[in-house]
CSV table of C-alpha atoms in Angstrom, one decimal:
chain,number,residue,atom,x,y,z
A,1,UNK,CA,10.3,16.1,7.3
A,2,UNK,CA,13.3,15.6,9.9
A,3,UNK,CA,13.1,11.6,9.6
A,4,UNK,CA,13.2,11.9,6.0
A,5,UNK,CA,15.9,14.2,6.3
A,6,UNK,CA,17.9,11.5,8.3
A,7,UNK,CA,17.2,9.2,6.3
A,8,UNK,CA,18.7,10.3,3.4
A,9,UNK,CA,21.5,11.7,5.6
A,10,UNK,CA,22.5,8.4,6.8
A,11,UNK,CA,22.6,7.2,2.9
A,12,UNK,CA,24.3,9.8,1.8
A,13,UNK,CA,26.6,8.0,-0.4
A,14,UNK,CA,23.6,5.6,-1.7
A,15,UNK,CA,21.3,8.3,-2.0
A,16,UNK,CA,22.3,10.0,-5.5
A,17,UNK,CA,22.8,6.3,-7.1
A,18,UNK,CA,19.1,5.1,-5.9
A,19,UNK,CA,18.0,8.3,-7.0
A,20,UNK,CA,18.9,8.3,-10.3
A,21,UNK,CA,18.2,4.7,-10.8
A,22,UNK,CA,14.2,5.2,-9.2
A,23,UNK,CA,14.2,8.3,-11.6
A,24,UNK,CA,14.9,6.1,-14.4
A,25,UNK,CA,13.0,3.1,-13.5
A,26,UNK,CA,10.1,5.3,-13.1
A,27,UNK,CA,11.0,6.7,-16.7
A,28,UNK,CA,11.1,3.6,-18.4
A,29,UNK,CA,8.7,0.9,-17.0
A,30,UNK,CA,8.4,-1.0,-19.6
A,31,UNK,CA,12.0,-2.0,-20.0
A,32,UNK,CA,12.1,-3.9,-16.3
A,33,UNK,CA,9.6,-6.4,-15.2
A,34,UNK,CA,7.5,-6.0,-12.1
A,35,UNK,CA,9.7,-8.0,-10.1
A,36,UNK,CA,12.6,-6.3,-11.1
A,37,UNK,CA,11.4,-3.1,-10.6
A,38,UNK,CA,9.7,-4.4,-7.0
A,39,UNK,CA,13.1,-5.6,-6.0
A,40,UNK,CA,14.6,-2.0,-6.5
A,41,UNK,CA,12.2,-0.9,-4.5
A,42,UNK,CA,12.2,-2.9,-1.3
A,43,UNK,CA,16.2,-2.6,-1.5
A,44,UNK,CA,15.5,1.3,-1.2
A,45,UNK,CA,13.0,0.8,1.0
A,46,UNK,CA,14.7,-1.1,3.8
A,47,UNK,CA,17.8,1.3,3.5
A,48,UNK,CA,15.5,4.0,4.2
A,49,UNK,CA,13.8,2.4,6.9
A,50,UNK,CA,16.8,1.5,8.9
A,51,UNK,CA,18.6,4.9,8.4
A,52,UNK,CA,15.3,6.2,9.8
A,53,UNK,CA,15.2,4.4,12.9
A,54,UNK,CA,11.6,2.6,11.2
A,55,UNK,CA,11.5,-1.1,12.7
A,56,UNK,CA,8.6,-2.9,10.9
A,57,UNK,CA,7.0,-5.7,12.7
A,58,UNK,CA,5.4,-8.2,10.3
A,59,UNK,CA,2.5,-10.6,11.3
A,60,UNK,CA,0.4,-12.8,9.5
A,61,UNK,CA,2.7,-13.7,6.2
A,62,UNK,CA,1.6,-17.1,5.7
A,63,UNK,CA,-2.1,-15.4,5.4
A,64,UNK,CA,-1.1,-13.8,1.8
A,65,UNK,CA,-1.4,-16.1,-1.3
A,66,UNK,CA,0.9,-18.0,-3.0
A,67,UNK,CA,-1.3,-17.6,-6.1
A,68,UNK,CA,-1.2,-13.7,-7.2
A,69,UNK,CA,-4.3,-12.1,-8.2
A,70,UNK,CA,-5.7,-10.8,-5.0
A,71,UNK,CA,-6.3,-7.2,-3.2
A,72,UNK,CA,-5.1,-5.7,-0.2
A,73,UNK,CA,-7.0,-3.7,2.2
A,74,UNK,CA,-5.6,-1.7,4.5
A,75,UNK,CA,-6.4,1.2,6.8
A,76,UNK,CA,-4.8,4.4,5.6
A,77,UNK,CA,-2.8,6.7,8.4
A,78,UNK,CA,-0.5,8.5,5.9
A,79,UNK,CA,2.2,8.8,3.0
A,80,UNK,CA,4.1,5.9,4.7
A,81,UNK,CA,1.2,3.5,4.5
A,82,UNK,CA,2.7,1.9,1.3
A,83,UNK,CA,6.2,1.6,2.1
A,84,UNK,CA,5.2,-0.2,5.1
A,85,UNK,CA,4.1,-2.8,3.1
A,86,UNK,CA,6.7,-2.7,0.0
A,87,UNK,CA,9.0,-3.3,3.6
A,88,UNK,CA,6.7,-6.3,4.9
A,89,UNK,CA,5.5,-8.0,1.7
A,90,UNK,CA,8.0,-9.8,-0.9
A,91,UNK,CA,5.3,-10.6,-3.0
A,92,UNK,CA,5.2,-7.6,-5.5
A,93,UNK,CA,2.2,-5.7,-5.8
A,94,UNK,CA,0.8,-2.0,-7.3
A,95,UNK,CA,-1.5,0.5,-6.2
A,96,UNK,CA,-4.9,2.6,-6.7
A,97,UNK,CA,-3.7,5.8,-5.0
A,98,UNK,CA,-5.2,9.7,-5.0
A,99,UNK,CA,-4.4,11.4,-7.6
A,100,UNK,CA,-2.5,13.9,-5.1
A,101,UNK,CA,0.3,11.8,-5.4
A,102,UNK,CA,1.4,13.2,-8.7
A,103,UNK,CA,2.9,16.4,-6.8
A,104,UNK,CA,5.1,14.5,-4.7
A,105,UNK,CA,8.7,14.0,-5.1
A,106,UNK,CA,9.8,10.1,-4.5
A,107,UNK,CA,6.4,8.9,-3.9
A,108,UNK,CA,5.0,9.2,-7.5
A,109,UNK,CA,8.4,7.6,-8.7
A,110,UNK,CA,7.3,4.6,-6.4
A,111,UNK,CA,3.9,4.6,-7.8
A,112,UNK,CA,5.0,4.8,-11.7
A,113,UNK,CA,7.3,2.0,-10.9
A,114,UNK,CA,4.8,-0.2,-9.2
A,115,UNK,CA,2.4,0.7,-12.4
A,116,UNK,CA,0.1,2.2,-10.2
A,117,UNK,CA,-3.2,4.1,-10.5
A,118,UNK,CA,-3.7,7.8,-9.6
A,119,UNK,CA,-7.3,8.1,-9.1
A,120,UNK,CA,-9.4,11.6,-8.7
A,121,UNK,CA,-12.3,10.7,-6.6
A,122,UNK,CA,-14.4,13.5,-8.6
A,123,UNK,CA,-14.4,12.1,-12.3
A,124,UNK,CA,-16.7,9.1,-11.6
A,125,UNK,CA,-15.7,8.2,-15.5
A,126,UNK,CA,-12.3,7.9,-14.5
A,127,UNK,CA,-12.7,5.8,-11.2
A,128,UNK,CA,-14.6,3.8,-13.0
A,129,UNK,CA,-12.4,3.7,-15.7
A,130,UNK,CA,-9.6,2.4,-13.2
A,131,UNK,CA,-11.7,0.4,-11.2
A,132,UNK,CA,-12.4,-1.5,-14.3
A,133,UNK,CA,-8.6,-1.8,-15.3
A,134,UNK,CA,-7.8,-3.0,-12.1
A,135,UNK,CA,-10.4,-6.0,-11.9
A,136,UNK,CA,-8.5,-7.1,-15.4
A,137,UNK,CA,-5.6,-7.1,-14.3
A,138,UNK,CA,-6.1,-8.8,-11.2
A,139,UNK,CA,-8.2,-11.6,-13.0
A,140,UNK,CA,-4.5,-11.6,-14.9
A,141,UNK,CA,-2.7,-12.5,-12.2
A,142,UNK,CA,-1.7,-8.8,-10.7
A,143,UNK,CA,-2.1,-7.7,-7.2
A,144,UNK,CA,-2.8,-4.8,-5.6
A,145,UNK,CA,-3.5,-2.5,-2.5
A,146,UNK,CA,-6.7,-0.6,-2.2
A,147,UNK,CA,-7.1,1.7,0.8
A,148,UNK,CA,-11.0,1.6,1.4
A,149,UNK,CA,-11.0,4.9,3.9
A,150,UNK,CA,-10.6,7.1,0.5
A,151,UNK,CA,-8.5,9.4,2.5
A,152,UNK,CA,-5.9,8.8,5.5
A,153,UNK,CA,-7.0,9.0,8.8
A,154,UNK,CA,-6.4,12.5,11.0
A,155,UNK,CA,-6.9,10.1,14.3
A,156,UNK,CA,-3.6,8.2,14.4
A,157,UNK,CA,-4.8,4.3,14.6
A,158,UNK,CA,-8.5,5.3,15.1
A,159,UNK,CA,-10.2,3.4,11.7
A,160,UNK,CA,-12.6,5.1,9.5
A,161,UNK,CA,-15.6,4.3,7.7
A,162,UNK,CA,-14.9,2.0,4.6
A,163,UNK,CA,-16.1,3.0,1.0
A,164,UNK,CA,-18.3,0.2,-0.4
A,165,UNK,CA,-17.0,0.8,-4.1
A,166,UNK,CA,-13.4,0.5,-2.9
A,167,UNK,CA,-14.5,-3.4,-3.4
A,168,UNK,CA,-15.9,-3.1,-6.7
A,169,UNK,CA,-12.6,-4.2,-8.2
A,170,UNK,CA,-12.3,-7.4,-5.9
A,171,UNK,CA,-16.0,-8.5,-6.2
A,172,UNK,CA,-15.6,-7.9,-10.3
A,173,UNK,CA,-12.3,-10.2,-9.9
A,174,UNK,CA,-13.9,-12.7,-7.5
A,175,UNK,CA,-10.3,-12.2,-6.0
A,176,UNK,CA,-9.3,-12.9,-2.5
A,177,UNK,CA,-9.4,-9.9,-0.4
A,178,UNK,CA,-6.8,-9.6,2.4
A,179,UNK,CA,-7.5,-6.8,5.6
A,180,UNK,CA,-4.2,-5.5,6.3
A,181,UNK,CA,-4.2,-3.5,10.0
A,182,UNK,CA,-1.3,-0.4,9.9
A,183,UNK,CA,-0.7,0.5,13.6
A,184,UNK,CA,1.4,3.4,13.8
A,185,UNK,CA,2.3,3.9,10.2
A,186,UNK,CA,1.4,7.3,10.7
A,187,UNK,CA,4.2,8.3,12.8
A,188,UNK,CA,7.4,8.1,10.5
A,189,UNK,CA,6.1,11.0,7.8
A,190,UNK,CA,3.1,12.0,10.0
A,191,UNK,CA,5.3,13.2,13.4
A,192,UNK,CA,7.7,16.1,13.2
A,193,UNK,CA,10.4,13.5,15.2
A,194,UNK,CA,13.4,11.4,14.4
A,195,UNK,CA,12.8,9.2,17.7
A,196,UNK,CA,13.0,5.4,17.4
A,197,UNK,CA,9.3,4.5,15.5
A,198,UNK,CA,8.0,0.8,15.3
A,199,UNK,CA,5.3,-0.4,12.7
A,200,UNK,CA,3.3,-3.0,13.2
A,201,UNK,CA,1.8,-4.7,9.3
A,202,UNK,CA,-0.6,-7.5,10.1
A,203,UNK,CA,-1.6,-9.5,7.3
A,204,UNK,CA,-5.6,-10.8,8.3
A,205,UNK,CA,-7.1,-14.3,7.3
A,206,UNK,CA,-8.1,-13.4,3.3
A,207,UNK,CA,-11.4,-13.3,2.4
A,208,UNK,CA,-12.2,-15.9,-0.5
A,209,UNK,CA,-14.8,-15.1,-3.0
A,210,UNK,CA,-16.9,-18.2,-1.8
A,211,UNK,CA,-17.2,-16.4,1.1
A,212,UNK,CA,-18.3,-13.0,0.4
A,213,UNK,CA,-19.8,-13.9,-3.0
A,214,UNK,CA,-23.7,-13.7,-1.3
A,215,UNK,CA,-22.7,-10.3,0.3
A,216,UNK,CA,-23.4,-6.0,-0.3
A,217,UNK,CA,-20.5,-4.3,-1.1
A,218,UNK,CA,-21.3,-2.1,2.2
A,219,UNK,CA,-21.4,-5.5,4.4
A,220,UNK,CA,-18.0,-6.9,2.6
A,221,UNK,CA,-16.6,-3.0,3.7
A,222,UNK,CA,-18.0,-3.7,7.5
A,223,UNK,CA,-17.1,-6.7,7.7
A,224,UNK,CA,-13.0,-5.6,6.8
A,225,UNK,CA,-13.5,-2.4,8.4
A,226,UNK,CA,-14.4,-4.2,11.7
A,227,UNK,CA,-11.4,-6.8,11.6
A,228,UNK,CA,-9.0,-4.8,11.0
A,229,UNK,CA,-10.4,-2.4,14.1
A,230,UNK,CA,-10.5,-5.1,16.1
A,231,UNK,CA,-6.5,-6.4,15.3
A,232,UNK,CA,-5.6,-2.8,15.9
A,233,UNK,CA,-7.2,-2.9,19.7
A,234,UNK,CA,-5.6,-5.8,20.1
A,235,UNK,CA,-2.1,-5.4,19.4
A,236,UNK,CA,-1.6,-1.3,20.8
């Protein structure tokens, strides 16, 4: 709460404009296109993240298509996850989030803007429902993030276990999936501090459907799961 308190603090002037404007992109999104409405984003985005004292460390850009139409998956730490990304990706993309989201203020006017999904993990009907409007759309030419844990982590950069149906949508699309490791992406909305915070957003080698086309859901999960575990070790 106190970081997002200084953020807005240190946009004071910028905040009510943005405000208004997210409110009212997130009222009307047919009227923009996604690109439009992704650019709004970022701009608020970075503003934030620099009034915030959030540095984002990018790695592993020239490992996300050129060609849209693929899937994200990253390790889920907390609310920040996404705007981590918006911050280190120019390509725009949505998102399947929980359906929690709904009940909080700025984050579900991100979500409705990026076209996203609210998903409630205990109507199979409907997460099948979205799973199946999600594989469309990415055979269309959308992308999208995906967050395989199901829930965010309670042990900082510590990975849990990846759903196998959170790959449903990619296998369906025959889409490139793309392991994204979060490393302390927790800390700006997760840590009752304004300190200094650094992110680190690294972009893994995608995943082709040539190359996971002979495997289980549950081995494609492991096999992300374990890569991204890996980068995390790596780089802390």
């Amino acid at each position: 709460m106190k970081r997002i308190l200084l953020m807005v603090l240190r946009n004071i002037i910028l905040v009510p404009y943005m405000w208004c404007k997210l409110c009212y992109h997130a009222s009307h999104v047919d009227k923009y296109t996604e690109e439009q409405h992704y650019k709004m984003l970022r701009f608020i985005v970075l503003r934030a993240n620099k009034g915030g004292n959030v540095t984002i460390q990018t790695y592993g850009r020239e490992n996300i298509p050129n060609e849209s139409g693929f899937i994200f998956f990253p390790n889920h730490q907390g609310l920040y996850d996404v705007l981590a990304i918006v911050e280190a990706c120019s390509t725009p993309f949505s998102v399947v989030a929980k359906k929690e989201i709904k009940d909080i203020q700025f984050l579900k006017q991100v979500i409705a803007c990026m076209k996203g999904y609210l998903m409630d993990r205990e109507d199979i009907r409907q997460s099948m429902k979205i799973i199946s409007d999600v594989t469309e759309e990415v055979k269309k030419g959308r992308n999208y993030v995906i967050f395989p844990e199901g829930t965010r982590s309670k042990e900082g950069n510590q990975v849990q276990g990846f759903k196998a149906g959170s790959f449903k949508a990619a296998t369906k699309a025959k889409c490139p999936i793309i392991p994204v490791a979060l490393i302390n992406a927790f800390k700006p909305f997760d840590t009752n501090t304004i300190s200094p915070v650094t992110v680190q957003v690294h972009f893994l080698p995608p995943l082709y459907y040539e190359e996971y086309k002979d495997l289980k859901t549950k081995e494609i999960a492991d096999k992300v799961q374990k890569q991204i575990q890996m980068t995390i070790l790596e780089h802390m």
